[in-house]
CSV table of C-alpha atoms in Angstrom, one decimal:
chain,number,residue,atom,x,y,z
A,1,UNK,CA,-0.1,0.0,0.1
A,2,UNK,CA,1.2,3.6,-0.7
A,3,UNK,CA,0.7,6.1,2.2
A,4,UNK,CA,-0.3,9.6,1.0
A,5,UNK,CA,0.0,12.5,3.3
A,6,UNK,CA,-2.3,15.1,2.3
A,7,UNK,CA,-4.3,12.3,0.5
A,8,UNK,CA,-7.6,14.0,1.0
A,9,UNK,CA,-6.4,17.4,-0.4
A,10,UNK,CA,-6.4,18.8,-3.9
A,11,UNK,CA,-3.3,17.2,-5.6
A,12,UNK,CA,-3.5,14.2,-3.1
A,13,UNK,CA,-6.9,13.3,-4.3
A,14,UNK,CA,-5.8,13.1,-7.8
A,15,UNK,CA,-2.7,11.3,-7.0
A,16,UNK,CA,-4.8,8.7,-5.1
A,17,UNK,CA,-7.0,8.2,-8.1
A,18,UNK,CA,-4.1,7.6,-10.3
A,19,UNK,CA,-2.4,5.3,-8.0
A,20,UNK,CA,-5.8,3.3,-7.9
A,21,UNK,CA,-6.2,3.2,-11.6
A,22,UNK,CA,-2.6,1.6,-11.7
A,23,UNK,CA,-3.7,-1.2,-9.6
A,24,UNK,CA,-2.3,0.1,-6.1
A,25,UNK,CA,-3.9,0.4,-2.8
A,26,UNK,CA,-3.7,3.6,-0.6
A,27,UNK,CA,-3.6,4.8,3.0
A,28,UNK,CA,-4.5,8.2,3.2
A,29,UNK,CA,-3.3,10.2,6.4
A,30,UNK,CA,-5.1,13.3,7.8
A,31,UNK,CA,-5.4,14.9,11.2
A,32,UNK,CA,-9.1,14.7,11.4
A,33,UNK,CA,-10.9,11.4,11.4
A,34,UNK,CA,-12.5,10.5,8.0
A,35,UNK,CA,-14.1,7.5,6.3
A,36,UNK,CA,-12.8,5.5,3.6
A,37,UNK,CA,-14.2,6.3,0.1
A,38,UNK,CA,-13.0,3.2,-1.8
A,39,UNK,CA,-12.5,-0.5,-0.9
A,40,UNK,CA,-8.8,0.0,-1.7
A,41,UNK,CA,-8.4,3.3,0.3
A,42,UNK,CA,-8.1,3.5,3.9
A,43,UNK,CA,-8.1,6.6,5.7
A,44,UNK,CA,-6.0,7.0,8.9
A,45,UNK,CA,-6.0,9.7,11.6
A,46,UNK,CA,-2.6,10.8,12.6
A,47,UNK,CA,-0.8,14.1,13.3
A,48,UNK,CA,2.6,13.8,11.3
A,49,UNK,CA,4.5,15.7,14.2
A,50,UNK,CA,3.5,12.8,16.2
A,51,UNK,CA,6.0,10.0,15.4
A,52,UNK,CA,4.3,7.3,17.4
A,53,UNK,CA,1.0,7.8,15.7
A,54,UNK,CA,2.5,7.8,12.3
A,55,UNK,CA,4.6,4.8,12.9
A,56,UNK,CA,1.6,2.8,14.3
A,57,UNK,CA,0.2,2.9,10.8
A,58,UNK,CA,2.5,0.5,9.7
A,59,UNK,CA,1.5,-2.0,12.4
A,60,UNK,CA,-1.9,-2.0,10.7
A,61,UNK,CA,-1.0,-2.0,7.0
A,62,UNK,CA,2.1,-3.1,4.8
A,63,UNK,CA,3.3,0.3,3.5
A,64,UNK,CA,5.5,-0.1,0.5
A,65,UNK,CA,5.8,3.5,-0.5
A,66,UNK,CA,5.1,6.9,0.6
A,67,UNK,CA,4.0,10.1,-1.3
A,68,UNK,CA,4.2,13.1,1.2
A,69,UNK,CA,2.2,15.9,-0.2
A,70,UNK,CA,1.0,17.5,3.3
A,71,UNK,CA,2.3,21.0,3.7
A,72,UNK,CA,5.8,21.1,5.1
A,73,UNK,CA,5.6,24.9,6.1
A,74,UNK,CA,4.3,27.2,8.8
A,75,UNK,CA,1.3,28.2,6.4
A,76,UNK,CA,-0.8,30.1,6.5
A,77,UNK,CA,0.3,32.9,8.8
A,78,UNK,CA,-1.0,32.9,12.1
A,79,UNK,CA,-1.5,29.3,12.2
A,80,UNK,CA,1.2,29.0,14.7
A,81,UNK,CA,3.8,31.1,16.8
A,82,UNK,CA,6.5,31.4,14.1
A,83,UNK,CA,9.2,29.1,15.8
A,84,UNK,CA,6.5,26.7,16.6
A,85,UNK,CA,5.3,26.8,13.1
A,86,UNK,CA,8.7,26.1,11.6
A,87,UNK,CA,9.5,23.2,14.3
A,88,UNK,CA,6.2,21.5,13.3
A,89,UNK,CA,6.8,21.8,9.5
A,90,UNK,CA,10.2,20.1,9.7
A,91,UNK,CA,9.3,17.6,12.4
A,92,UNK,CA,6.7,16.2,9.9
A,93,UNK,CA,9.4,15.7,7.3
A,94,UNK,CA,11.7,14.0,9.8
A,95,UNK,CA,9.0,11.8,10.9
A,96,UNK,CA,8.1,10.8,7.3
A,97,UNK,CA,11.6,9.6,7.0
A,98,UNK,CA,11.8,7.7,10.3
A,99,UNK,CA,8.7,6.0,9.1
A,100,UNK,CA,10.4,5.2,5.6
A,101,UNK,CA,13.4,3.7,7.2
A,102,UNK,CA,11.2,1.6,9.9
A,103,UNK,CA,8.9,0.2,7.0
A,104,UNK,CA,11.7,-0.2,4.6
A,105,UNK,CA,9.7,1.4,1.8
A,106,UNK,CA,10.6,1.3,-1.8
A,107,UNK,CA,10.4,5.1,-2.2
A,108,UNK,CA,9.7,8.3,-0.8
A,109,UNK,CA,8.2,11.0,-2.9
A,110,UNK,CA,8.0,14.7,-1.5
A,111,UNK,CA,6.3,17.7,-2.8
A,112,UNK,CA,8.1,21.0,-3.7
A,113,UNK,CA,7.2,23.8,-6.0
A,114,UNK,CA,7.9,25.7,-9.1
A,115,UNK,CA,8.3,28.5,-7.0
A,116,UNK,CA,11.8,27.6,-5.7
A,117,UNK,CA,12.9,28.8,-9.2
A,118,UNK,CA,11.5,32.3,-8.8
A,119,UNK,CA,14.7,34.6,-8.8
A,120,UNK,CA,16.8,32.1,-10.6
A,121,UNK,CA,19.3,33.3,-13.1
A,122,UNK,CA,18.5,32.6,-16.9
A,123,UNK,CA,15.4,32.1,-18.8
A,124,UNK,CA,12.7,29.6,-19.1
A,125,UNK,CA,12.4,26.5,-19.3
A,126,UNK,CA,14.3,26.0,-16.2
A,127,UNK,CA,15.6,22.5,-15.8
A,128,UNK,CA,16.2,20.6,-12.5
A,129,UNK,CA,19.9,21.4,-12.2
A,130,UNK,CA,19.6,25.2,-12.5
A,131,UNK,CA,21.2,26.8,-9.3
A,132,UNK,CA,18.5,28.2,-7.1
A,133,UNK,CA,18.8,31.6,-5.2
A,134,UNK,CA,19.1,31.5,-1.6
A,135,UNK,CA,16.5,34.3,-1.3
A,136,UNK,CA,12.9,33.7,-1.2
A,137,UNK,CA,10.0,36.1,-1.8
A,138,UNK,CA,7.2,33.9,0.0
A,139,UNK,CA,7.2,31.2,2.8
A,140,UNK,CA,6.1,28.4,0.6
A,141,UNK,CA,9.3,28.2,-1.7
A,142,UNK,CA,11.4,29.1,1.0
A,143,UNK,CA,10.5,26.1,3.1
A,144,UNK,CA,10.2,23.9,0.0
A,145,UNK,CA,13.9,24.8,-0.5
A,146,UNK,CA,14.8,23.8,3.1
A,147,UNK,CA,12.8,20.6,2.6
A,148,UNK,CA,14.8,19.8,-0.5
A,149,UNK,CA,18.2,20.1,1.2
A,150,UNK,CA,17.0,18.0,4.2
A,151,UNK,CA,15.7,15.3,1.8
A,152,UNK,CA,19.0,15.1,-0.2
A,153,UNK,CA,20.8,14.8,3.0
A,154,UNK,CA,18.7,12.2,4.7
A,155,UNK,CA,18.2,10.1,1.5
A,156,UNK,CA,22.1,9.8,1.3
A,157,UNK,CA,22.6,9.3,5.1
A,158,UNK,CA,19.7,6.8,5.6
A,159,UNK,CA,20.0,4.8,2.3
A,160,UNK,CA,16.3,5.9,1.3
A,161,UNK,CA,15.2,6.2,-2.4
A,162,UNK,CA,13.6,9.6,-2.1
A,163,UNK,CA,12.4,11.8,-4.9
A,164,UNK,CA,11.3,15.6,-4.9
A,165,UNK,CA,8.5,16.9,-7.2
A,166,UNK,CA,8.9,20.4,-8.3
A,167,UNK,CA,5.2,20.8,-9.0
A,168,UNK,CA,4.0,23.4,-11.5
A,169,UNK,CA,0.6,25.6,-11.2
A,170,UNK,CA,-2.1,22.9,-11.0
A,171,UNK,CA,-5.6,23.6,-11.9
A,172,UNK,CA,-8.9,21.5,-12.0
A,173,UNK,CA,-11.5,19.9,-9.8
A,174,UNK,CA,-11.0,20.6,-6.1
A,175,UNK,CA,-8.5,23.5,-6.6
A,176,UNK,CA,-8.6,26.7,-4.4
A,177,UNK,CA,-10.0,29.6,-5.9
A,178,UNK,CA,-9.0,32.6,-6.2
A,179,UNK,CA,-5.4,31.3,-6.3
A,180,UNK,CA,-2.9,33.9,-5.3
A,181,UNK,CA,-0.3,32.8,-7.9
A,182,UNK,CA,-2.2,32.3,-11.3
A,183,UNK,CA,-5.5,33.3,-13.0
A,184,UNK,CA,-6.8,30.0,-14.6
A,185,UNK,CA,-9.0,28.9,-11.7
A,186,UNK,CA,-10.6,32.3,-11.5
A,187,UNK,CA,-11.3,32.5,-15.2
A,188,UNK,CA,-13.0,28.9,-15.2
A,189,UNK,CA,-15.2,29.6,-12.0
A,190,UNK,CA,-16.4,33.0,-13.3
A,191,UNK,CA,-17.4,31.5,-16.5
A,192,UNK,CA,-19.3,28.5,-14.8
A,193,UNK,CA,-21.1,30.9,-12.1
A,194,UNK,CA,-21.5,34.2,-14.2
A,195,UNK,CA,-19.4,36.2,-11.8
A,196,UNK,CA,-16.5,38.5,-12.0
A,197,UNK,CA,-13.0,37.0,-12.5
A,198,UNK,CA,-11.2,39.9,-11.0
A,199,UNK,CA,-8.5,42.1,-12.5
A,200,UNK,CA,-6.2,39.8,-14.5
A,201,UNK,CA,-3.7,40.5,-17.4
A,202,UNK,CA,-3.8,38.6,-20.7
A,203,UNK,CA,-0.1,38.0,-20.9
A,204,UNK,CA,0.3,36.7,-17.2
A,205,UNK,CA,1.2,33.0,-17.6
A,206,UNK,CA,2.8,30.0,-15.9
A,207,UNK,CA,3.4,26.5,-16.4
A,208,UNK,CA,-0.2,25.0,-16.0
A,209,UNK,CA,-0.8,21.4,-15.5
A,210,UNK,CA,-4.3,20.0,-15.0
A,211,UNK,CA,-4.7,18.2,-11.8
A,212,UNK,CA,-5.7,14.7,-13.2
A,213,UNK,CA,-2.3,15.0,-15.2
A,214,UNK,CA,-0.5,16.0,-12.1
A,215,UNK,CA,-1.8,13.0,-10.1
A,216,UNK,CA,-0.8,10.6,-12.8
A,217,UNK,CA,2.8,12.1,-13.0
A,218,UNK,CA,3.3,11.6,-9.5
A,219,UNK,CA,1.8,8.1,-9.3
A,220,UNK,CA,4.4,7.3,-12.4
A,221,UNK,CA,7.2,8.6,-10.4
A,222,UNK,CA,6.2,6.7,-7.3
A,223,UNK,CA,5.9,3.4,-9.3
A,224,UNK,CA,8.7,3.5,-11.9
A,225,UNK,CA,11.1,0.7,-11.6
A,226,UNK,CA,14.1,2.8,-11.6
A,227,UNK,CA,14.5,6.7,-11.5
A,228,UNK,CA,17.8,8.4,-12.4
A,229,UNK,CA,17.3,11.4,-10.6
A,230,UNK,CA,16.2,12.8,-7.2
A,231,UNK,CA,14.5,15.8,-8.4
A,232,UNK,CA,11.8,16.1,-11.1
A,233,UNK,CA,9.8,18.9,-12.5
A,234,UNK,CA,6.1,17.9,-12.6
A,235,UNK,CA,4.6,20.3,-15.2
A,236,UNK,CA,3.6,20.4,-18.9
A,237,UNK,CA,6.6,21.9,-20.1
A,238,UNK,CA,5.1,25.1,-21.5
A,239,UNK,CA,3.8,28.5,-20.3
A,240,UNK,CA,0.0,29.0,-20.6
A,241,UNK,CA,-1.2,32.5,-20.4
A,242,UNK,CA,-4.4,33.8,-19.0
A,243,UNK,CA,-5.4,34.8,-22.7
A,244,UNK,CA,-5.0,31.2,-23.7
A,245,UNK,CA,-7.4,30.1,-21.0
A,246,UNK,CA,-9.9,32.9,-21.5
A,247,UNK,CA,-9.7,31.8,-25.6
A,248,UNK,CA,-10.5,28.2,-24.6
A,249,UNK,CA,-13.4,29.3,-22.3
A,250,UNK,CA,-14.8,31.4,-25.0
A,251,UNK,CA,-15.1,28.4,-27.4
A,252,UNK,CA,-16.9,26.3,-24.7
A,253,UNK,CA,-19.5,28.9,-22.9
A,254,UNK,CA,-21.7,30.9,-25.1
A,255,UNK,CA,-21.2,34.4,-24.3
A,256,UNK,CA,-18.3,34.2,-22.1
A,257,UNK,CA,-15.8,36.8,-23.3
A,258,UNK,CA,-13.5,37.4,-20.2
A,259,UNK,CA,-12.0,40.8,-20.4
A,260,UNK,CA,-8.4,40.8,-19.6
A,261,UNK,CA,-6.1,43.7,-19.5
A,262,UNK,CA,-3.7,43.5,-22.3
A,263,UNK,CA,-0.2,42.9,-21.4
A,264,UNK,CA,3.3,41.2,-22.6
A,265,UNK,CA,3.5,37.5,-21.8
A,266,UNK,CA,5.3,36.7,-18.6
A,267,UNK,CA,5.7,33.7,-16.4
A,268,UNK,CA,8.2,31.0,-16.1
A,269,UNK,CA,7.9,27.3,-17.3
A,270,UNK,CA,9.9,24.2,-16.8
A,271,UNK,CA,11.9,21.7,-18.8
A,272,UNK,CA,10.2,18.3,-18.2
A,273,UNK,CA,12.8,16.0,-20.2
A,274,UNK,CA,13.7,13.8,-16.8
A,275,UNK,CA,9.9,13.3,-16.3
A,276,UNK,CA,9.2,12.2,-19.9
A,277,UNK,CA,12.4,10.2,-20.2
A,278,UNK,CA,12.2,8.2,-16.8
A,279,UNK,CA,8.4,7.7,-16.7
A,280,UNK,CA,7.2,8.1,-20.4
A,281,UNK,CA,4.5,10.9,-19.0
A,282,UNK,CA,2.7,13.2,-21.5
A,283,UNK,CA,0.0,15.4,-20.6
A,284,UNK,CA,-3.5,14.3,-21.7
A,285,UNK,CA,-5.2,17.5,-20.9
A,286,UNK,CA,-4.4,20.5,-23.0
A,287,UNK,CA,-5.8,24.0,-22.3
A,288,UNK,CA,-9.3,23.3,-24.0
A,289,UNK,CA,-9.9,20.0,-22.7
A,290,UNK,CA,-8.9,20.9,-19.3
A,291,UNK,CA,-11.3,24.0,-19.2
A,292,UNK,CA,-14.2,21.7,-20.5
A,293,UNK,CA,-13.5,19.1,-17.8
A,294,UNK,CA,-13.2,21.7,-15.0
A,295,UNK,CA,-16.4,23.4,-16.2
A,296,UNK,CA,-18.3,20.2,-16.3
A,297,UNK,CA,-17.2,19.2,-13.0
A,298,UNK,CA,-18.3,22.7,-11.7
A,299,UNK,CA,-21.5,22.2,-13.6
A,300,UNK,CA,-22.3,19.0,-11.8
A,301,UNK,CA,-22.7,20.9,-8.4
A,302,UNK,CA,-19.3,20.6,-7.0
A,303,UNK,CA,-18.5,23.4,-4.7
A,304,UNK,CA,-15.2,24.4,-6.1
């Protein structure tokens, strides 16, 4: 069974589905008690900062791999006193590695973010070997950089096969709206509900990857027989602008003509050569298909 922290969250839900589709069973860990949604899915209640509670899961299930998607950062602001928040974030990561060693899992995958490339020298697409700046503009990429360094150290020192996913801008069913980082979710929700999408610029873009594709990419990395690297960009390999998303929506929703402020194209995107070569992954959802699927999901009465 694959243990997934954050398995009931946005990316976790799609990763779980992808692993199930590939024949795996999953154990989802969350702080609050929850019910199982599938005969091959078990939900376990545990705080990742509680080492004993986490390790006890291995007494009830045969864990063969770990996908660590739960937030490893003191976020949102004010959730904890700053030093306590940082301590909890890092303690969760250490406990995941302790569990991996005790259970002798085949691989640990850990979520990072496209945000670690912000401020990097050079131009997109950024590959995984680009030197990253020590400065950070936001706590999320800051703590992800810290996590990547700790992961690299512990993987070597403990002899654990650990892989970091630098995840792009993910959009689709279950995602948070509005997003503070990119405009696609706002545009889709505005078209679905006839509301205002806010002040968005046509040229602003990012490496968008549809949520179902993201889950499948992570599942393929978790299950690959052999991986040649410790870090993988999980993205589409291209920049998608707000203007492109708006054009796709206009073809799908009669009368929807999102008004965007004209602007030059900006936004980084990633080199996904490693991901393609080592897993065979190719996105199944382009902008148009993703927008259509997202609109259909919202039209079915889902809240997000």
